[in-house]
Coordinates of C-alpha atoms in Angstrom, one line a residue:
M1 CA 4.9 44.3 33.8
M2 CA 3.6 44.3 30.3
K3 CA 7.5 43.2 29.5
R4 CA 7.8 40.8 31.5
I5 CA 4.5 39.5 30.0
I6 CA 5.9 39.6 26.2
S7 CA 9.2 38.7 27.4
L8 CA 7.4 35.7 28.8
G9 CA 5.2 35.1 25.4
L10 CA 8.2 35.4 23.5
L11 CA 10.0 32.9 25.6
A12 CA 7.1 30.5 24.8
V13 CA 6.9 30.5 21.6
L14 CA 10.7 30.3 21.2
L15 CA 10.8 26.8 23.6
T16 CA 7.7 26.1 21.5
L17 CA 9.9 26.1 18.5
V18 CA 13.2 24.7 19.7
A19 CA 10.8 21.5 21.0
N20 CA 9.5 20.8 17.3
A21 CA 12.5 20.9 15.9
Q22 CA 13.7 16.9 16.2
I23 CA 17.0 17.4 13.5
N24 CA 18.7 20.8 13.5
E25 CA 22.1 19.9 12.0
K26 CA 24.9 22.0 9.7
Y27 CA 27.7 20.1 7.5
K28 CA 29.9 21.1 4.9
L29 CA 29.1 19.1 1.4
V30 CA 31.7 19.2 -0.9
Y31 CA 30.4 18.1 -4.3
K32 CA 32.9 17.0 -7.5
L33 CA 31.0 17.6 -10.6
H34 CA 31.8 16.1 -14.2
G35 CA 36.0 17.7 -12.7
Q36 CA 34.8 20.4 -10.7
T37 CA 34.5 20.9 -6.9
R38 CA 32.3 23.2 -5.6
N39 CA 32.2 23.5 -1.2
Y40 CA 28.2 24.0 -0.1
E41 CA 26.9 24.8 3.0
V42 CA 24.1 22.9 4.5
C43 CA 21.7 23.0 7.2
I44 CA 19.1 20.3 7.7
T45 CA 16.2 21.0 10.1
E46 CA 12.9 18.9 10.7
Q47 CA 10.1 20.8 11.7
Q48 CA 5.8 19.6 11.7
D49 CA 6.6 16.7 9.5
T50 CA 8.8 19.0 7.0
I51 CA 13.0 17.9 6.6
R52 CA 14.7 21.4 4.9
F53 CA 17.2 20.7 3.2
E54 CA 18.8 24.2 2.8
W55 CA 22.0 25.3 1.1
S56 CA 24.1 27.9 0.4
I57 CA 27.3 28.6 -2.0
L58 CA 29.8 31.4 -2.2
R59 CA 30.0 32.1 -6.3
N60 CA 31.7 34.6 -8.3
F61 CA 31.8 36.7 -4.8
K62 CA 28.0 36.1 -3.9
W63 CA 26.5 34.1 -1.3
Q64 CA 23.9 32.3 -3.4
K65 CA 21.2 30.0 -1.6
G66 CA 18.0 28.2 -1.8
C67 CA 16.2 25.0 -0.4
Y68 CA 14.6 21.7 -1.1
K69 CA 11.9 20.4 1.2
M70 CA 10.6 17.3 1.4
G71 CA 7.2 16.0 3.9
K72 CA 6.5 12.8 6.0
Q73 CA 5.6 10.9 2.7
N74 CA 9.4 11.3 1.4
V75 CA 11.1 11.3 4.3
E76 CA 9.3 8.1 5.2
N77 CA 9.0 6.0 2.2
G78 CA 10.8 8.0 -0.7
N79 CA 12.6 5.7 -2.8
S80 CA 14.5 7.6 -5.6
L81 CA 17.4 10.7 -4.9
S82 CA 16.6 14.0 -6.8
W83 CA 19.8 15.2 -9.0
L84 CA 18.3 18.7 -9.2
Q85 CA 20.7 20.9 -9.6
P86 CA 20.3 23.7 -6.8
V87 CA 19.2 27.1 -8.1
D88 CA 19.8 30.4 -6.5
G89 CA 16.2 31.9 -4.5
C90 CA 14.7 28.8 -5.1
E91 CA 12.4 27.1 -2.4
V92 CA 11.6 23.5 -4.1
A93 CA 9.4 20.9 -2.8
L94 CA 10.4 17.8 -4.1
P95 CA 7.9 15.1 -5.4
A96 CA 6.6 13.1 -2.8
N97 CA 8.9 10.0 -3.7
E98 CA 11.8 11.9 -3.5
T99 CA 14.2 13.3 -1.1
F100 CA 18.0 14.8 -1.7
G101 CA 20.6 13.8 0.2
F102 CA 19.0 11.1 2.1
I103 CA 17.5 8.6 2.3
S104 CA 13.9 7.9 3.3
R105 CA 13.5 5.6 6.7
K106 CA 11.7 2.7 5.0
A107 CA 14.6 2.3 2.6
W108 CA 17.0 2.2 6.7
K109 CA 15.2 -0.1 7.3
S110 CA 15.1 -2.4 5.1
L111 CA 19.0 -1.5 4.8
K112 CA 19.2 -2.6 8.6
E113 CA 17.0 -5.8 8.5
N114 CA 17.5 -7.2 4.7
G115 CA 21.1 -6.0 4.4
W116 CA 19.5 -4.1 0.9
F117 CA 17.4 -1.5 0.1
I118 CA 15.7 -0.1 -3.5
Y119 CA 16.3 3.4 -4.8
N120 CA 16.0 5.0 -8.2
G121 CA 15.5 1.4 -8.5
T122 CA 19.0 0.1 -8.5
T123 CA 19.1 -2.2 -5.3
Y124 CA 22.0 -1.2 -2.9
R125 CA 23.6 -3.6 -0.6
K126 CA 25.7 -3.5 2.5
V127 CA 29.3 -3.7 2.1
V128 CA 31.3 -6.4 4.4
E129 CA 34.0 -4.0 5.7
E130 CA 37.7 -4.7 6.7
P131 CA 37.5 -4.4 10.8
T132 CA 40.8 -2.0 10.4
E133 CA 39.0 0.5 8.3
K134 CA 36.9 3.4 10.6
Q135 CA 33.6 3.5 9.1
E136 CA 32.6 7.1 10.6
C137 CA 31.4 10.6 9.1
N138 CA 31.8 12.9 11.6
G139 CA 31.6 10.7 14.5
K140 CA 29.0 9.0 13.5
K141 CA 29.1 5.6 13.0
V142 CA 28.7 4.9 8.7
I143 CA 26.8 2.0 6.5
H144 CA 28.4 1.2 3.7
V145 CA 26.6 -0.4 0.9
S146 CA 27.8 -0.7 -2.9
A147 CA 24.9 -0.3 -6.0
D148 CA 24.3 -3.8 -7.7
V149 CA 24.7 -2.3 -11.5
D150 CA 27.1 0.4 -11.7
L151 CA 29.0 -0.4 -8.0
T152 CA 28.3 3.3 -6.8
N153 CA 29.1 3.4 -3.3
M154 CA 27.8 5.2 -0.3
W155 CA 28.3 5.8 2.6
I156 CA 25.2 6.0 5.0
I157 CA 24.9 7.7 8.8
D158 CA 23.1 4.4 10.6
N159 CA 20.0 7.1 12.2
E160 CA 17.1 6.1 11.7
D161 CA 15.9 10.0 11.7
L162 CA 18.2 11.0 9.3
P163 CA 19.9 8.7 7.1
L164 CA 22.2 10.9 5.9
I165 CA 24.5 10.0 2.6
C166 CA 27.4 11.6 3.7
K167 CA 29.6 10.5 0.7
T168 CA 29.4 8.8 -2.6
S169 CA 31.6 7.6 -5.5
N170 CA 32.2 6.2 -8.8
N171 CA 28.2 8.1 -9.6
P172 CA 28.1 6.7 -13.2
L173 CA 26.5 10.8 -13.2
E174 CA 29.5 12.0 -12.6
I175 CA 28.3 13.6 -9.0
D176 CA 30.2 12.8 -6.0
W177 CA 30.2 14.4 -2.6
T178 CA 31.7 14.3 0.8
V179 CA 30.1 15.6 3.6
E180 CA 32.9 17.7 5.8

């Protein structure tokens, strides 16, 4: 009887954890950095108003890993991408205005309603695509945007919950990535 009660208790805890996780997605991100290529495994989860962007990479025959944490303010109203380099073993809570790997829900809403949004002080505008071009990332519809200033291109998954930047090109920082 006691085992059954404990089992039911554990099941209730697991179901509560699953119910509280709105986002739980895994990706492979391929970064091109100043002529080098880095392949990161990424798990993005949301629990209790916090998004965790957990990354890992095999370097020098050893797995390195870390995490970027973003609270509700970041996710809802962020206006700047973080370009912090991943550091093994570090869990970094980003400043309230920054996101990592995705744009805020406010920026996504502006893109959907106005055809543009501002991030890092730069205006990004929706690019009108040829109808023959397939605009998807892992089977999800994307929106292609280009920066007014430097022609940086981003392809953003059309999803208010997680408007993930699934591809970048022409970044003047020479840091581009693709989700695979």
